[in-house]
Tab-separated table of C-alpha atoms and ligand atoms in Angstrom:
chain	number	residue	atom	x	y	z
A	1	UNK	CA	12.209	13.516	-37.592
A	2	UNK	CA	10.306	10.587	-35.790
A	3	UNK	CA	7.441	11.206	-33.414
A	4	UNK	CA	7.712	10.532	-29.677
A	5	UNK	CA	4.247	8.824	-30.113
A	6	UNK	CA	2.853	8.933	-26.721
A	7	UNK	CA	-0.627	7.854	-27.713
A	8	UNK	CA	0.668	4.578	-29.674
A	9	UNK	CA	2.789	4.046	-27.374
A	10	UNK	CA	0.712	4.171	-24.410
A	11	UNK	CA	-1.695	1.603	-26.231
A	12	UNK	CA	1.095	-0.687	-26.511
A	13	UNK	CA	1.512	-0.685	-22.832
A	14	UNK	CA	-1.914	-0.645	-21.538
A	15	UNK	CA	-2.766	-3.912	-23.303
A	16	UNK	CA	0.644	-5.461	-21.504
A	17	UNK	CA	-0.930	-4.315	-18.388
A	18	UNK	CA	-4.374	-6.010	-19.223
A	19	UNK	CA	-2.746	-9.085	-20.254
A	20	UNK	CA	-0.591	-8.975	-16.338
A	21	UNK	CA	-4.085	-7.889	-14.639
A	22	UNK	CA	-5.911	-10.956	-16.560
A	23	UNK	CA	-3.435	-13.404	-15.118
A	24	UNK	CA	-3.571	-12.283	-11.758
A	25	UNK	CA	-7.039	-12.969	-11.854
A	26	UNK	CA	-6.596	-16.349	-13.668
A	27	UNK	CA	-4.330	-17.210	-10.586
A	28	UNK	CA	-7.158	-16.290	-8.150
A	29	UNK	CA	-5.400	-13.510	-7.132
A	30	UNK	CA	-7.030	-9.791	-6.294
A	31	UNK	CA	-7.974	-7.579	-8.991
A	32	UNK	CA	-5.997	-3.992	-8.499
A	33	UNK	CA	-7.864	-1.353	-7.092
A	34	UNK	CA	-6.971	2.309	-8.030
A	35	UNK	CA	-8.405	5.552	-5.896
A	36	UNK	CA	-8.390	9.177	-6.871
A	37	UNK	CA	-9.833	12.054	-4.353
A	38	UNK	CA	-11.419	15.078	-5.944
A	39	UNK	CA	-11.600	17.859	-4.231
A	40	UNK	CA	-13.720	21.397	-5.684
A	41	UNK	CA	-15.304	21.302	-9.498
A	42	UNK	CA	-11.896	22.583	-10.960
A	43	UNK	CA	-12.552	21.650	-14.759
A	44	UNK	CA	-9.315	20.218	-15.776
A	45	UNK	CA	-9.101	17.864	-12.526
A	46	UNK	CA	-12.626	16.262	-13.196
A	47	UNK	CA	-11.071	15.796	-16.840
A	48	UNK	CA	-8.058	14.262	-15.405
A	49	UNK	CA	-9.522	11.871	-12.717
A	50	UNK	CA	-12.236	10.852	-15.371
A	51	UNK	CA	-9.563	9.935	-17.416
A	52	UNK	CA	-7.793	8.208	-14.820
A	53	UNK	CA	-10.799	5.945	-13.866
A	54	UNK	CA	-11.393	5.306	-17.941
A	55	UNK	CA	-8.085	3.976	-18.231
A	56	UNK	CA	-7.592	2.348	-15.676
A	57	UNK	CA	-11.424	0.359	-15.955
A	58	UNK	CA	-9.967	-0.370	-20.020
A	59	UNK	CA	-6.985	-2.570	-18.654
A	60	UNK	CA	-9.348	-4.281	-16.199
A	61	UNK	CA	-7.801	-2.288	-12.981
A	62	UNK	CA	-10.394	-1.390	-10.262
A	63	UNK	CA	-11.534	2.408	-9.913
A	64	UNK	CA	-12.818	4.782	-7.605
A	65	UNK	CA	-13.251	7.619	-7.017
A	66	UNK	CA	-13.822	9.740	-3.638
A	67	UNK	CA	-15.469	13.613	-4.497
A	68	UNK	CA	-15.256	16.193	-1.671
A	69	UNK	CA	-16.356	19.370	-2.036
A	70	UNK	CA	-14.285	22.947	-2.172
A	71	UNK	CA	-15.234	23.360	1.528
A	72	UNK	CA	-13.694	20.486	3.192
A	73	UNK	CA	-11.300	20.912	6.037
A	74	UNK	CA	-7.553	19.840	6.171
A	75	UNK	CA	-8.519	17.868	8.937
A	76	UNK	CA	-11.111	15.949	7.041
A	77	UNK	CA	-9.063	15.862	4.179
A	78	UNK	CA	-5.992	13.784	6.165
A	79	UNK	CA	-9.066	11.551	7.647
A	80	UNK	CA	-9.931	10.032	4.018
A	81	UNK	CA	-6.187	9.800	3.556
A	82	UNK	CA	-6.047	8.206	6.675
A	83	UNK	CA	-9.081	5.819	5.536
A	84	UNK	CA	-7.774	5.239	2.581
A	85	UNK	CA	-4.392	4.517	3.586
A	86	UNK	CA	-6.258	1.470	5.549
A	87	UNK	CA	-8.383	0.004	3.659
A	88	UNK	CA	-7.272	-3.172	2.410
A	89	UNK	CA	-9.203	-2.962	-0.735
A	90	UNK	CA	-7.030	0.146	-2.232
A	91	UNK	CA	-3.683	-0.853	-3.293
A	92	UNK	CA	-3.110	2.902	-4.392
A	93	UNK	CA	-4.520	6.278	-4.439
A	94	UNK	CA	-3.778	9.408	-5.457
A	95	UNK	CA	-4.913	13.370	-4.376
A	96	UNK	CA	-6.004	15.065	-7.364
A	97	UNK	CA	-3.920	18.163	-6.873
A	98	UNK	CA	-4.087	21.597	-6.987
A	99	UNK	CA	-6.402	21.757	-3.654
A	100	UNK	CA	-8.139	24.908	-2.142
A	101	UNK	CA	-6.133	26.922	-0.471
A	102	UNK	CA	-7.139	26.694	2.810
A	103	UNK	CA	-5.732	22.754	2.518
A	104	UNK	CA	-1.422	22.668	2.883
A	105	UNK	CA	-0.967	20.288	-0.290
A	106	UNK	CA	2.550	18.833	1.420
A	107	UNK	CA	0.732	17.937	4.587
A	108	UNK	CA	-2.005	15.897	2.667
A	109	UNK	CA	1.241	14.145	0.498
A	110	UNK	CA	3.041	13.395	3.486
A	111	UNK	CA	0.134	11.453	5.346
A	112	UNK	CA	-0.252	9.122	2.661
A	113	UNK	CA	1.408	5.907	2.821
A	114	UNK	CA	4.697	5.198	0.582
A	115	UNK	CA	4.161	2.285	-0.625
A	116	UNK	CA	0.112	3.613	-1.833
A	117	UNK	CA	1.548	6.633	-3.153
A	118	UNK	CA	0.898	5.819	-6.558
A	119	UNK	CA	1.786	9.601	-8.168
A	120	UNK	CA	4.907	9.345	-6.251
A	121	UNK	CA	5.206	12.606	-4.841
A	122	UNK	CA	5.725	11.629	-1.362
A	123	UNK	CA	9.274	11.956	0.493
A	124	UNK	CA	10.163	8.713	0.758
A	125	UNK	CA	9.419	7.962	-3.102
A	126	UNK	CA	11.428	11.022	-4.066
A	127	UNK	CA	14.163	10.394	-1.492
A	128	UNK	CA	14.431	6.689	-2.795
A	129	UNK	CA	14.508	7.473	-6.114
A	130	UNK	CA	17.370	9.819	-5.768
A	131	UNK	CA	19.620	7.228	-3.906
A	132	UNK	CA	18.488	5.126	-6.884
A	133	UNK	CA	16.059	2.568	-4.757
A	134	UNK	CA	13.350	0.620	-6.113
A	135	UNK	CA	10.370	3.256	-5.595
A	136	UNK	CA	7.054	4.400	-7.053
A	137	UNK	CA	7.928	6.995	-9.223
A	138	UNK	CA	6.180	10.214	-10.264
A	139	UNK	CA	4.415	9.661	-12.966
A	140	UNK	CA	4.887	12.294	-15.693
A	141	UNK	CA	8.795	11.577	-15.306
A	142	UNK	CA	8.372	7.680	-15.197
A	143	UNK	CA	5.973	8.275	-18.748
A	144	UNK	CA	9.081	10.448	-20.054
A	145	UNK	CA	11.991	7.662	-19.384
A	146	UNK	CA	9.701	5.246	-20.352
A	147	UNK	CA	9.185	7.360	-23.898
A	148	UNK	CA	12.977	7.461	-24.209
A	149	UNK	CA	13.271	4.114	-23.530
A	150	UNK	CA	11.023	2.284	-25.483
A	151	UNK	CA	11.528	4.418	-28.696
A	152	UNK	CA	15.661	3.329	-27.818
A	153	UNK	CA	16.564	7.263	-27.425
A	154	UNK	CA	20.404	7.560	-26.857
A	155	UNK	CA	21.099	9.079	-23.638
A	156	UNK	CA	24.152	8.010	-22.183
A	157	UNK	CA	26.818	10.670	-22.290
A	158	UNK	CA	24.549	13.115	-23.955
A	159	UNK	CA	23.696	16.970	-22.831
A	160	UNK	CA	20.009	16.758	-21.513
A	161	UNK	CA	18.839	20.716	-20.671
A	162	UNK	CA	15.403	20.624	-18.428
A	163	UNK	CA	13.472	23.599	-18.395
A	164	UNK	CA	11.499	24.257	-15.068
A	165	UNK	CA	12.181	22.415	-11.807
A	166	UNK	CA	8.907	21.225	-10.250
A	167	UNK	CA	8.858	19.083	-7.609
A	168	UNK	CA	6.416	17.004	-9.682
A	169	UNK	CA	8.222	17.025	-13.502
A	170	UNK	CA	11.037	19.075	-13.856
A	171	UNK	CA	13.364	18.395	-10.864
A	172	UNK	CA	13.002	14.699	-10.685
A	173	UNK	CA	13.528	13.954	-14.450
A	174	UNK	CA	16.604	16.203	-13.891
A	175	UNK	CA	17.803	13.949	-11.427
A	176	UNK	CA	16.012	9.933	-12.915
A	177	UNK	CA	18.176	11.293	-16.468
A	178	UNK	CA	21.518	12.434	-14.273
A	179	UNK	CA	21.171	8.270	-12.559
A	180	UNK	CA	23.925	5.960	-13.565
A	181	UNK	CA	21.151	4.108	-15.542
A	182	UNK	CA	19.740	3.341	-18.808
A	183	UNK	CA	17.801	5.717	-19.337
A	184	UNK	CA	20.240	8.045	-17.790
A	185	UNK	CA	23.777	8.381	-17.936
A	186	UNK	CA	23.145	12.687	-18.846
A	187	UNK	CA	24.905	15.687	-17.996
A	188	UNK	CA	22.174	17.660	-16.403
A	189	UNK	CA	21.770	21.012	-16.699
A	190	UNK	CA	18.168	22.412	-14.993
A	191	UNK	CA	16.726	25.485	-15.702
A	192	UNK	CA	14.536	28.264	-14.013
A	193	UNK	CA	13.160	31.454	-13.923
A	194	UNK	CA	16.678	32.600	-12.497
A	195	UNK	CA	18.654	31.372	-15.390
A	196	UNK	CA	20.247	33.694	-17.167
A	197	UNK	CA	20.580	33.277	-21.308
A	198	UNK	CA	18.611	30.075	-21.661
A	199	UNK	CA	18.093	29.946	-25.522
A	200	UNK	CA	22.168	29.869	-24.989
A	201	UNK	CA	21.864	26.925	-22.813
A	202	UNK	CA	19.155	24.980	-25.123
A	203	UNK	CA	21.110	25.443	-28.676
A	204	UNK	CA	23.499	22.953	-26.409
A	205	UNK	CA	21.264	20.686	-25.739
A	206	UNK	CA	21.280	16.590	-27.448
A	207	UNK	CA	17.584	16.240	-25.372
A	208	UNK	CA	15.685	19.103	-23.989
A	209	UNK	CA	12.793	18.134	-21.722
A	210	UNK	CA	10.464	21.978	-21.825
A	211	UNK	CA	8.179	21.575	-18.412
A	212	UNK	CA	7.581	25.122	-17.345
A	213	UNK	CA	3.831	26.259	-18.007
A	214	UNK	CA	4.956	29.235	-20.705
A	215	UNK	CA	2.843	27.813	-23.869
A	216	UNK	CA	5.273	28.052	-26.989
A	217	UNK	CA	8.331	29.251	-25.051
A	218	UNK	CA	10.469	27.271	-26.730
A	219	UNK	CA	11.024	28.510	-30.655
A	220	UNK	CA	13.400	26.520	-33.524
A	221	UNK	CA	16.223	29.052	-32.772
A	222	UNK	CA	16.368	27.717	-29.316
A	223	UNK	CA	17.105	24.030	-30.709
A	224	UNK	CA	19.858	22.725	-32.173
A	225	UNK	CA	19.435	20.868	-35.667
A	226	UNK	CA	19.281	16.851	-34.664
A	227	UNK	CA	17.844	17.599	-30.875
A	228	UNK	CA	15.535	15.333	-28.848
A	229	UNK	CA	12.749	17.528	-27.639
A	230	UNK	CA	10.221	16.533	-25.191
A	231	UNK	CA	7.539	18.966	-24.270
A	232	UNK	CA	5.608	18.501	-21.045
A	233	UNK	CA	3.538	21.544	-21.484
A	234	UNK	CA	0.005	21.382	-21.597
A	235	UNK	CA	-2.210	24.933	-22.141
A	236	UNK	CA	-6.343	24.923	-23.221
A	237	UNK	CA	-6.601	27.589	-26.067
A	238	UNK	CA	-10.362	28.289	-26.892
A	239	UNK	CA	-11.300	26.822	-29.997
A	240	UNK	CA	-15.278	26.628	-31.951
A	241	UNK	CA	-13.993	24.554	-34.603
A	242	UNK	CA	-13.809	21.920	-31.839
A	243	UNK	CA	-16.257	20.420	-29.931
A	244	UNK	CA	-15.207	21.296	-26.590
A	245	UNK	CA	-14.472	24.085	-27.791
A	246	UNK	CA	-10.865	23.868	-26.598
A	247	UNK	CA	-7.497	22.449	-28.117
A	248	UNK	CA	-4.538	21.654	-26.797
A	249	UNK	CA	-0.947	23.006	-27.050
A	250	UNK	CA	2.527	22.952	-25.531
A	251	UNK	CA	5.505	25.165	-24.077
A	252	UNK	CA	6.832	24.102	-27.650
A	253	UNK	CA	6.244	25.890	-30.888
A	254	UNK	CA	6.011	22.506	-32.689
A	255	UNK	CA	5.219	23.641	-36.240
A	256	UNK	CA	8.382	25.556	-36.365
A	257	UNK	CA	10.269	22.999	-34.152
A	258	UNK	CA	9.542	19.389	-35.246
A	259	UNK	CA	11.926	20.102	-38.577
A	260	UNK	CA	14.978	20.670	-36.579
A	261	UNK	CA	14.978	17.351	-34.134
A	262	UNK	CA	15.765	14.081	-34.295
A	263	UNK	CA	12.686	13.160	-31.992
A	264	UNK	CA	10.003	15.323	-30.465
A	265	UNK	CA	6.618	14.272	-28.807
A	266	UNK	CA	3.662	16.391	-30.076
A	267	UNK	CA	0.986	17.866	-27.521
A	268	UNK	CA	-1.252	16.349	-27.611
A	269	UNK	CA	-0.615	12.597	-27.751
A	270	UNK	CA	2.524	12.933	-26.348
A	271	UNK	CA	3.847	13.041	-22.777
A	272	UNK	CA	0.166	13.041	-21.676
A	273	UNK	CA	-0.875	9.702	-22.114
A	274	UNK	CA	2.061	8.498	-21.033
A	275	UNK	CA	1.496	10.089	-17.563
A	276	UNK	CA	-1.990	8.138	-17.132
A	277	UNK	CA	-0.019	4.992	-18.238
A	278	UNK	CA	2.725	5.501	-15.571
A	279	UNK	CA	0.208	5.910	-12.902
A	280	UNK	CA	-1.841	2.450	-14.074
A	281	UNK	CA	1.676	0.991	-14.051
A	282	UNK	CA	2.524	2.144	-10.462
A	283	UNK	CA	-0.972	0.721	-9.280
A	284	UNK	CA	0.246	-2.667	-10.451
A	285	UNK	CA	3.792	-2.119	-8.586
A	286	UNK	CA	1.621	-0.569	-5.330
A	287	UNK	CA	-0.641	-3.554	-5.128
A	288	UNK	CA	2.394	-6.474	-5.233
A	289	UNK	CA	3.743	-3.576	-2.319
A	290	UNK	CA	0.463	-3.984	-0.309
A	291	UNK	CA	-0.450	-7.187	-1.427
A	292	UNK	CA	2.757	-9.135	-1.588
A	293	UNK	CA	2.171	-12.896	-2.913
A	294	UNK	CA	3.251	-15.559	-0.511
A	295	UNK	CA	5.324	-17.969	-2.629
B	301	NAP	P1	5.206	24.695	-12.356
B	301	NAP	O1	5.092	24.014	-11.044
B	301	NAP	O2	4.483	25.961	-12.616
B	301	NAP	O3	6.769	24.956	-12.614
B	301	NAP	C1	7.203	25.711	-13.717
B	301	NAP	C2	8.714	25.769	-13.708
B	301	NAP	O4	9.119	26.515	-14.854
B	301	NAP	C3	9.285	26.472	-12.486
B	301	NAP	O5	10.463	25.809	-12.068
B	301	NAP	C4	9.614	27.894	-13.002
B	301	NAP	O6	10.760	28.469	-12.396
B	301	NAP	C5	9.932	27.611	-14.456
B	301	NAP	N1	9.609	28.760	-15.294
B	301	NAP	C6	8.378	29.275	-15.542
B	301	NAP	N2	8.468	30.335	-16.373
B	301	NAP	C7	9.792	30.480	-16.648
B	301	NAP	C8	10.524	31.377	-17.459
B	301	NAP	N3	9.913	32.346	-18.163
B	301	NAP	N4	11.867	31.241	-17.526
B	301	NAP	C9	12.475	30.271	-16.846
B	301	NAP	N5	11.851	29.353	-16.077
B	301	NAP	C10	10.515	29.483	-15.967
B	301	NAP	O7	4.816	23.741	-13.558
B	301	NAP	P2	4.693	22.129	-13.666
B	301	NAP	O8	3.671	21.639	-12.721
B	301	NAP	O9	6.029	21.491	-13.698
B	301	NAP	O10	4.044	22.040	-15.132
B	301	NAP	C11	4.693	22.566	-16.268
B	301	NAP	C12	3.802	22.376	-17.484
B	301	NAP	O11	3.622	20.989	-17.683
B	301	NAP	C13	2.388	22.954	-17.350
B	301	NAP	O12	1.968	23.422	-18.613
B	301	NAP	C14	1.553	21.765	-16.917
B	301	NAP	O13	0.189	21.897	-17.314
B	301	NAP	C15	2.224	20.681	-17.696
B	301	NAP	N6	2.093	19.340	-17.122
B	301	NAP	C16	1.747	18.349	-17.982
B	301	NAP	C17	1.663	17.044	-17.535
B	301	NAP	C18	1.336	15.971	-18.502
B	301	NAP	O14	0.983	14.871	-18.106
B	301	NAP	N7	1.456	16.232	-19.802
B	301	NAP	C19	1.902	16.733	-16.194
B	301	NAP	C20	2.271	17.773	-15.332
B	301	NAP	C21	2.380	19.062	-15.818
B	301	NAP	P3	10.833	28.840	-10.802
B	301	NAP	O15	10.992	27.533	-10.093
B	301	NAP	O16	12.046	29.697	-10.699
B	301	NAP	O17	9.547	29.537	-10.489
């Protein structure tokens, strides 16, 4: 079994991103600037967006980020979009989702511009990608193809089974793995909570991507012997041995798993830093889109 090393690999990249950031600034030309907006104390978006501006501040990338609290309107919300989407200093920027209720999360995606819509959610992005377009993609399925790819993962011709169809994970791997691409090249089949018999479905999986929120769902009966597995799923479980007094685990019973597969990414380390890495790599792409060099 090899690791899907998300961590190393995510290393790996970040330093080819500082090395492209130092020599746009060795050929005098802007530094990129990335923008998150925080909206409400939830715990595990401060975590995120912290992490976001760390990451992106270690490969030299401008961060900032704008905090609004729980109370702010939808209208005032789509104003800072509106700002941001302006200024000529943010090449990118992305709303730290989930946002209060009161605030229609589609309505705040759809404001921002394309071509600064560096988590890719927008229509456009989405729409693009499925014709196959040049686009910014989202980035928890740009960090997954770019797993595959880099550790050369087979996928051509090969059953890929996706469990949960998210507008944000699920349903656009489905569709970036079903592209006549490399990655790509799969037969698709995407799973919900309507599917009927899915350990059925997964024991015929060759690469089973698990994105559905159900920690441990997935057990080694549900795997076939020499699968790829790829878990997306991310759960806190409380912890005192640990300092946060949290760890981490997936919708993957790894312990029991790992044995069976050819490849599997652990949680965490795995499909989580390669998220953050996608989105420092679509601020690059956004600011040659906003900031296109004249030759
Ligand atoms: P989501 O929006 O809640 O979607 C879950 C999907 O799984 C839905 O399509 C749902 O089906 C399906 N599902 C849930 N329970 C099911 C069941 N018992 N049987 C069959 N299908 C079921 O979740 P998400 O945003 O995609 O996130 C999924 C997981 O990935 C979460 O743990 C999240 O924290 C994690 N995540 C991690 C990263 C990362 O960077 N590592 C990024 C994003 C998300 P229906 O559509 O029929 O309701």
């Amino acid at each position: 079994m090899i690791l899907l090393d998300g961590k190393e690999l995510a290393g790996k990249i970040k330093l080819e991103i500082a090395k492209e950031v130092a020599a746009m600034i060795d050929n005098g030309e802007r530094v990129p600037h990335l923008a998150a907006v925080l909206v409400g104390e939830d715990p595990a978006s401060q975590t995120y967006v912290a992490s976001k501006e760390k990451n992106s501040k270690e490969v030299g990338i401008t961060s900032s980020i704008y905090r609004y609290p729980e109370s702010i309107s939808e209208r005032e919300l789509l104003e800072v979009v509106d700002f941001l989407n302006l200024d000529n200093e943010i090449d990118g920027f992305i709303v730290q989702l989930p946002l209060p209720k009161h605030i229609d999360e589609q309505k705040i995606i759809e404001r921002i511009n394309p071509i600064k819509d560096i988590d890719g959610f927008h229509p456009v992005n989405l729409g693009r990608m499925m014709l196959g377009l040049p686009s910014l993609l989202p980035a928890t399925p740009l960090g997954i193809m770019t797993l595959l790819e880099r550790y050369q993962v087979e996928t051509a011709g090969k059953h890929c089974v996706v469990l949960g169809r998210s507008h944000i994970v699920g349903t656009p791997v489905s569709i970036l793995l079903s592209r006549k691409a490399s990655p790509g090249n799969c037969t698709v089949t995407l799973c919900h909570s309507f599917t009927r018999d899915i350990p059925k479905i997964t024991r015929e999986a060759d690469i089973l991507i698990v994105a559905m929120g159900r920690q441990h769902f997935v057990t080694a009966d549900m795997v076939k012997k020499g699968a790829v597995v790829v878990d997306v799923g991310m759960h806190r479980i409380s912890d005192e041995s640990k300092k946060s007094g949290f760890r981490l685990t997936g919708d993957v019973d790894f312990d029991k798993v790992a044995g069976k597969c050819s490849y599997i990414t652990p949680v965490p380390g795995g499909v989580g830093p390669m998220t953050i890495v996608s989105l420092l790599q679509n601020t690059l792409k956004a600011s040659k889109l906003t900031h296109p060099q004249t030759p």
